[in-house]
mmCIF file of C-alpha atoms and ligand atoms in Angstrom:
data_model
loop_
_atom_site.group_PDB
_atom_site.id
_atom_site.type_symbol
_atom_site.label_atom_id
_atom_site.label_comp_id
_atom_site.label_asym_id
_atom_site.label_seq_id
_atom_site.Cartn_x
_atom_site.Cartn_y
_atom_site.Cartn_z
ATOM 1 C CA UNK A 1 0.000 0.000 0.000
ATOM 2 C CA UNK A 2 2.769 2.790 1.237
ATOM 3 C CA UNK A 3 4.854 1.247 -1.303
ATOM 4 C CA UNK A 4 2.842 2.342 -4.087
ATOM 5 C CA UNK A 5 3.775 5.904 -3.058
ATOM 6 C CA UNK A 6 6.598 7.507 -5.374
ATOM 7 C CA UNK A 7 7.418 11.470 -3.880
ATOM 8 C CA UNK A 8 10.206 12.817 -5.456
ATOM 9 C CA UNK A 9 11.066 14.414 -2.365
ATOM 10 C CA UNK A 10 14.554 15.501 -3.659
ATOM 11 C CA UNK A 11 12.132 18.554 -5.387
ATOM 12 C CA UNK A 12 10.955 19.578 -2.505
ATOM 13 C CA UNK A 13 14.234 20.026 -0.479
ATOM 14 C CA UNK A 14 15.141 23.376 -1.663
ATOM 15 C CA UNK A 15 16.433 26.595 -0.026
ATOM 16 C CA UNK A 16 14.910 30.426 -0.523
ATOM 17 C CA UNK A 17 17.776 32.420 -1.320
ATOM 18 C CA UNK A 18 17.676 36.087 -1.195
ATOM 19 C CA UNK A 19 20.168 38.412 -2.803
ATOM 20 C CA UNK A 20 22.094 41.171 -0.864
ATOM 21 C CA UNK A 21 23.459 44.208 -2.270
ATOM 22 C CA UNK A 22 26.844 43.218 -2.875
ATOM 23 C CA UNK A 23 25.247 39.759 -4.709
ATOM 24 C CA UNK A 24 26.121 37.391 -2.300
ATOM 25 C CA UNK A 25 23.382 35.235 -1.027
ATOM 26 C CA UNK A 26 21.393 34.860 2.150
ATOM 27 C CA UNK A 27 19.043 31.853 2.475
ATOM 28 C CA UNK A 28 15.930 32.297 4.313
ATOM 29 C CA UNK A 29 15.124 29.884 6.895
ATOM 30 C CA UNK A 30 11.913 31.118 8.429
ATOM 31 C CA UNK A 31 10.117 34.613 8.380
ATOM 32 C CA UNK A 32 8.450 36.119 11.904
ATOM 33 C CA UNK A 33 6.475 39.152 11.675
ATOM 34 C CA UNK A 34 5.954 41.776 14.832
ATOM 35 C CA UNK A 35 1.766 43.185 15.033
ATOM 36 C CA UNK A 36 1.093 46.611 15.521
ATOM 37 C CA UNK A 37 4.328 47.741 16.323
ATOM 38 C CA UNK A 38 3.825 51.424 15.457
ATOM 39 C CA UNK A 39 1.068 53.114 17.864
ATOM 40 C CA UNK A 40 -0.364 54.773 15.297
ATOM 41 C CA UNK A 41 -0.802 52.038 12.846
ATOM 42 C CA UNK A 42 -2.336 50.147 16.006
ATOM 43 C CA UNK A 43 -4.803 52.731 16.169
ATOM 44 C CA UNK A 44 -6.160 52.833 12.722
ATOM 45 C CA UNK A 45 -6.435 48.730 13.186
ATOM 46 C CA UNK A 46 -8.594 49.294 16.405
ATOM 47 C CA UNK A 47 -6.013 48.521 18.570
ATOM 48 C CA UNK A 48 -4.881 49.978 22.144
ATOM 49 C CA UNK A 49 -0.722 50.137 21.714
ATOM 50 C CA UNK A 50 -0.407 51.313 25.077
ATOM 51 C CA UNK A 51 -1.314 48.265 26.467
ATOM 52 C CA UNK A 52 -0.283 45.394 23.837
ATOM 53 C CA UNK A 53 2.735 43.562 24.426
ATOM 54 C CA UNK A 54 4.518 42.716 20.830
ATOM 55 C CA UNK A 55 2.927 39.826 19.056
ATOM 56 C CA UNK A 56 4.023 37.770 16.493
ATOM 57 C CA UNK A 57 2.615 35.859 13.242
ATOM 58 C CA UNK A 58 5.329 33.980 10.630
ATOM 59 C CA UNK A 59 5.270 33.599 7.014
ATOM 60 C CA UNK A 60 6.333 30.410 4.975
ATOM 61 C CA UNK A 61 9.906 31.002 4.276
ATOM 62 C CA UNK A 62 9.463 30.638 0.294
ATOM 63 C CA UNK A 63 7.353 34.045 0.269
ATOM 64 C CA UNK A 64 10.052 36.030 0.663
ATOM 65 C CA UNK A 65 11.176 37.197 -3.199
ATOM 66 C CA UNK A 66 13.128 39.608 -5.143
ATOM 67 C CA UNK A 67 10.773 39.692 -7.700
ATOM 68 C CA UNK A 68 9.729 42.858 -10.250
ATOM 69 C CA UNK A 69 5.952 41.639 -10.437
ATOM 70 C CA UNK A 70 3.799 40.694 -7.789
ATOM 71 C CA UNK A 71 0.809 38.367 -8.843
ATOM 72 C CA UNK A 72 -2.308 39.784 -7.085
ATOM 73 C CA UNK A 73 -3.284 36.602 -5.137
ATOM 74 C CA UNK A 74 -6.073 34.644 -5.223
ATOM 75 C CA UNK A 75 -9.082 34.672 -2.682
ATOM 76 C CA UNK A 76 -8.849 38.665 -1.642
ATOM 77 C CA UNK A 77 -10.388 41.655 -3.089
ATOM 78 C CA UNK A 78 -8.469 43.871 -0.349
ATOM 79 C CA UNK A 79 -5.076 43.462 -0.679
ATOM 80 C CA UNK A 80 -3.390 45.582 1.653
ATOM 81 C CA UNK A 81 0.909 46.940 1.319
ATOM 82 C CA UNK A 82 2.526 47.177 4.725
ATOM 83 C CA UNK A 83 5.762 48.697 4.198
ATOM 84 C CA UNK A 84 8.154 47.579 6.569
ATOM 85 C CA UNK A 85 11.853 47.310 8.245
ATOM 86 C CA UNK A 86 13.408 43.529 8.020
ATOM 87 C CA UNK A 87 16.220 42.292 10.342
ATOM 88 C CA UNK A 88 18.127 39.117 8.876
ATOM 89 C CA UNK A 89 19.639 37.421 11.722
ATOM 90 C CA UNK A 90 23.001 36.171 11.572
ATOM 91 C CA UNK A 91 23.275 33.582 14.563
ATOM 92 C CA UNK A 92 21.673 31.692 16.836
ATOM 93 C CA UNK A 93 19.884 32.814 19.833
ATOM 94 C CA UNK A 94 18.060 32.164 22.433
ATOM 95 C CA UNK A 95 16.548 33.590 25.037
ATOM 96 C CA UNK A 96 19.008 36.901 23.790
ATOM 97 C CA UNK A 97 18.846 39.743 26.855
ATOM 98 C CA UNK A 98 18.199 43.139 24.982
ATOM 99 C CA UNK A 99 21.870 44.378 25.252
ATOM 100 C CA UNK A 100 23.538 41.615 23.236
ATOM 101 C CA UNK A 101 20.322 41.433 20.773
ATOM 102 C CA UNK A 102 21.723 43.961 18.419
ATOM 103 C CA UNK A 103 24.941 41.471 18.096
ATOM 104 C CA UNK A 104 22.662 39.358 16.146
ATOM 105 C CA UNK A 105 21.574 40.712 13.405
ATOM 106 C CA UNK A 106 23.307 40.294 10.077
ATOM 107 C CA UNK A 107 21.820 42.601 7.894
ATOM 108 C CA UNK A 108 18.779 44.873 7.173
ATOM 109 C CA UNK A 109 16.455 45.207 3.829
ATOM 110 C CA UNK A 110 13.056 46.841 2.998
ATOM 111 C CA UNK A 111 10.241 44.473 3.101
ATOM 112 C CA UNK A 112 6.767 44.831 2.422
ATOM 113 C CA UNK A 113 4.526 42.606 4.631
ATOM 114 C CA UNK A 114 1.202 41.925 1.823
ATOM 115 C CA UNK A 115 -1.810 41.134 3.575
ATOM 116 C CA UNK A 116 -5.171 39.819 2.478
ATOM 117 C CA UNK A 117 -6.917 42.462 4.888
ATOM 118 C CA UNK A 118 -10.216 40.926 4.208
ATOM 119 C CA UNK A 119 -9.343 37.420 5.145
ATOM 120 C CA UNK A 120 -8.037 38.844 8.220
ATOM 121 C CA UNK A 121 -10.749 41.028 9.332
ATOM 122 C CA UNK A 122 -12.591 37.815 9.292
ATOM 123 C CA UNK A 123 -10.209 35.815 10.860
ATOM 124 C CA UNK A 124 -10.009 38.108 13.740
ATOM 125 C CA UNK A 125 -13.515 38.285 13.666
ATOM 126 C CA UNK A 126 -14.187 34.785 14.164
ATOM 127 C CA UNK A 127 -10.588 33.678 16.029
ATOM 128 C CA UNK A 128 -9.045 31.942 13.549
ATOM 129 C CA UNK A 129 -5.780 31.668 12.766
ATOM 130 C CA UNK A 130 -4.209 34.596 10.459
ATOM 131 C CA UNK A 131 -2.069 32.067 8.497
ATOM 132 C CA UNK A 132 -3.934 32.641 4.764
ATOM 133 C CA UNK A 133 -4.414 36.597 5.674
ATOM 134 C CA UNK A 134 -0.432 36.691 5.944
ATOM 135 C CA UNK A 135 1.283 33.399 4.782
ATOM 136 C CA UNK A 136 0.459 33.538 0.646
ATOM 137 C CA UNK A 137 2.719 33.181 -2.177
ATOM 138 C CA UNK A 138 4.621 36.443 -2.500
ATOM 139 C CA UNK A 139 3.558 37.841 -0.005
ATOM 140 C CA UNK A 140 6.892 39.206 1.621
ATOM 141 C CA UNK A 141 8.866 41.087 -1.592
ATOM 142 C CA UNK A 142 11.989 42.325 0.182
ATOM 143 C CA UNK A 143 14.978 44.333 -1.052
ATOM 144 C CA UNK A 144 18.513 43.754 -1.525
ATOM 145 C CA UNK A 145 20.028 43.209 2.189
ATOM 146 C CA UNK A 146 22.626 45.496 3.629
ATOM 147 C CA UNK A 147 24.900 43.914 5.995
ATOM 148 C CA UNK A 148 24.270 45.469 9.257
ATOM 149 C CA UNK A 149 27.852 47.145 9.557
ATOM 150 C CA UNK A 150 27.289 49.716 6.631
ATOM 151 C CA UNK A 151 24.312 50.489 7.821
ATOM 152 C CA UNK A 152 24.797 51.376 11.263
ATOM 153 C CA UNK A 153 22.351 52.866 13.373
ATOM 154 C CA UNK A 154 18.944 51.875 12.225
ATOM 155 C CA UNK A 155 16.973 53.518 15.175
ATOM 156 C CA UNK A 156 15.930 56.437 13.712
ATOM 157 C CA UNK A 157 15.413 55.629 9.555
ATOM 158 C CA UNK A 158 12.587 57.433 7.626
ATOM 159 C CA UNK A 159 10.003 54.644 6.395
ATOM 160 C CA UNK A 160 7.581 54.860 3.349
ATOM 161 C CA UNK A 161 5.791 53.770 0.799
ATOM 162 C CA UNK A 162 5.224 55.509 -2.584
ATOM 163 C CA UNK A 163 2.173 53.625 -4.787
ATOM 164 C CA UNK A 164 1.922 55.297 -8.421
ATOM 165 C CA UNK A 165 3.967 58.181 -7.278
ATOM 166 C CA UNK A 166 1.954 58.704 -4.531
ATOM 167 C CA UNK A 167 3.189 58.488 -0.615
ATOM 168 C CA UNK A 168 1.035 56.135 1.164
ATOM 169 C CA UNK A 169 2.986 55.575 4.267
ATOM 170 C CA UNK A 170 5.705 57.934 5.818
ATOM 171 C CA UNK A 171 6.829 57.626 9.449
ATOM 172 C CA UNK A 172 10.257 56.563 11.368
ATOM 173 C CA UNK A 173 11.987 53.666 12.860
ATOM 174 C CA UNK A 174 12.077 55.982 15.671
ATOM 175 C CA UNK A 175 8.614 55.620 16.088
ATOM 176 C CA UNK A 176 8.814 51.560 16.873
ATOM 177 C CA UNK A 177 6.536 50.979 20.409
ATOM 178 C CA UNK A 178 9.191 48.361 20.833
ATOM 179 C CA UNK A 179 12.498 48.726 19.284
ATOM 180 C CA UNK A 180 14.761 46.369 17.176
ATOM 181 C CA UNK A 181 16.505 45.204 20.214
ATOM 182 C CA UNK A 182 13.326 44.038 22.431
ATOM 183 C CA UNK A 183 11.743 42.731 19.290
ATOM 184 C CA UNK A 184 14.471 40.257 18.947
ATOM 185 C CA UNK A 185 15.037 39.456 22.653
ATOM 186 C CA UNK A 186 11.021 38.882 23.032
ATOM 187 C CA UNK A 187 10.835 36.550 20.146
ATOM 188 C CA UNK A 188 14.450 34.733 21.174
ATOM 189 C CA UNK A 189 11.963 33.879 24.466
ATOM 190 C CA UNK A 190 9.681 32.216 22.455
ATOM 191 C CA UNK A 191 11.974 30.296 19.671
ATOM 192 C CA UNK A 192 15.515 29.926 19.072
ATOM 193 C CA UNK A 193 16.078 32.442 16.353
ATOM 194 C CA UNK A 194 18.777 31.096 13.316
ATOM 195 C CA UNK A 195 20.625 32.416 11.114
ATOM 196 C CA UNK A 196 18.589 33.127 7.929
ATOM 197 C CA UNK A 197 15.275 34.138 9.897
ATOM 198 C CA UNK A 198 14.024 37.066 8.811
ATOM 199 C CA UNK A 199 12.158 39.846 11.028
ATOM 200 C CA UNK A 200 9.549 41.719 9.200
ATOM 201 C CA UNK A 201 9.613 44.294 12.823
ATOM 202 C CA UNK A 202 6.082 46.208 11.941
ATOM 203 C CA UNK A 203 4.615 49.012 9.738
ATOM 204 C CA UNK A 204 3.615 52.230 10.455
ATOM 205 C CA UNK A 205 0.039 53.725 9.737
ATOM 206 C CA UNK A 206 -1.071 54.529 6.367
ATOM 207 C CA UNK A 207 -1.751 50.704 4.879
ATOM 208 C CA UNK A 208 -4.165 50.901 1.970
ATOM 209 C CA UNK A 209 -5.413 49.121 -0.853
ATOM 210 C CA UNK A 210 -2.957 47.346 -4.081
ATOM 211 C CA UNK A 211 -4.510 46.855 -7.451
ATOM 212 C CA UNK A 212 -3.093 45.137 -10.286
ATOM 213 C CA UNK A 213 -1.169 47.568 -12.337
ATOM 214 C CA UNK A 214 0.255 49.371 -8.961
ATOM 215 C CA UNK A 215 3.293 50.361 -9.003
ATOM 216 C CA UNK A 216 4.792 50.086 -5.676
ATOM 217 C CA UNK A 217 8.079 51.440 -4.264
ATOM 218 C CA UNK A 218 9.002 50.809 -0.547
ATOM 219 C CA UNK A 219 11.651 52.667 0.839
ATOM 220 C CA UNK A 220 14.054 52.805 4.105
ATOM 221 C CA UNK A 221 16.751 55.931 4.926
ATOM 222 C CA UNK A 222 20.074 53.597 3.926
ATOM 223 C CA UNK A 223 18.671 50.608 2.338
ATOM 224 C CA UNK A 224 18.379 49.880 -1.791
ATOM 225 C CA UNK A 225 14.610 50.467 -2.571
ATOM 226 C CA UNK A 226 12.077 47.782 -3.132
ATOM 227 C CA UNK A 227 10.179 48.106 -6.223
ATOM 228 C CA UNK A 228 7.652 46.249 -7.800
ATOM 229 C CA UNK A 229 4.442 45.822 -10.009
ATOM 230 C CA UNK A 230 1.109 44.014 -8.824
ATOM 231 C CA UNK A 231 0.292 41.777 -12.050
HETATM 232 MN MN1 MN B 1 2.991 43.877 9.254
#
């Protein structure tokens, strides 16, 4: 019975690499996300930042991608662009006390964390799981990654989106309710962070709408730009 099972599991072993600036490659070995990490943003979800310790949801590693065009995906009709600073952690950690948590992280990009809004809403709604409101196919475009040494200090970095030549977001890394260093000390309490795990670390307010035909271009003070199409 089992024998009559052929996988070709050898296709399925694969690693998501990711280019960084200077064309080396980074492989991506899981991708957490931080919720409501910018008070205002919070706000316009209904949210109460003031009280909310940092949460987290992850993405399947493979939707991370370099790519120039974004299909719309499937099963939405609110699409939503959260534009976004990503860590890319260098080594292992865990349970990583704030002061050393800087130590691990390898380099930085611009991500933008795509969300099926209306899946969510619903999911929320009804306390489900938001796995298929984050975890699609292409649904985390990133940039080129900057190792962490030439880009220094990233505490204080204008954020923003621009879809169609039009600013959608705008804020500052300064304006994180919990900064780069508690975000990866809290989540080093709940997993043992790797190298190649990504840290999409929140988006400020301003999250709208995609259609195909956007263009999109996601930007962070330092970092290469992150462009793309919808399709
Ligand atoms: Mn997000």
């Amino acid at each position: 019975m089992g024998s009559d099972v052929h996988l070709s599991v050898t296709h399925l072993a694969h690693t998501n690499e990711i280019q960084m600036r200077d064309g080396r490659l980074y492989p991506v070995h899981r991708i957490y996300c931080v919720g409501r990490n910018f008070a205002a943003h919070a706000r316009e979800m209904g949210g109460r930042p003031d009280r909310e310790l940092p949460f987290f949801f992850s993405k399947p590693a493979d939707a991370a991608n370099q790519s120039s065009k974004i299909p719309y995906p499937p099963a939405t009709v609110e699409l939503h662009h959260e534009v976004e600073l990503v860590v890319a952690i260098g080594q292992k950690g865990i349970d990583i006390p704030v002061s050393k948590a800087l130590d691990h992280i390898y380099a930085y990009a611009v991500g933008v964390d795509l969300t099926r809004r209306d899946i969510q809403r619903q999911a929320k709604k009804l306390g489900r799981p938001w796995d298929m409101a984050k975890g699609f196919d292409y649904s985390a475009p990133v940039s080129k990654l900057v190792p962490a040494a030439e880009v220094g200090d990233a505490s204080h970095l204008e954020i923003g989106i621009i879809v169609n030549g039009q600013q959608r977001q705008h804020s500052n890394t300064n304006q994180m309710i919990w900064n780069l260093a508690e975000i990866i000390s809290a989540l080093s309490r709940l997993v043992t962070l790797q190298a190649g795990d990504l840290i999409f670390t929140g988006t400020p307010e301003g999250v709208g709408s995609l259609v195909k035909g956007d263009e999109v271009v996601a930007e962070v003070a330092k970092l290469p730009k992150l462009s793309f199409r919808v399709v």
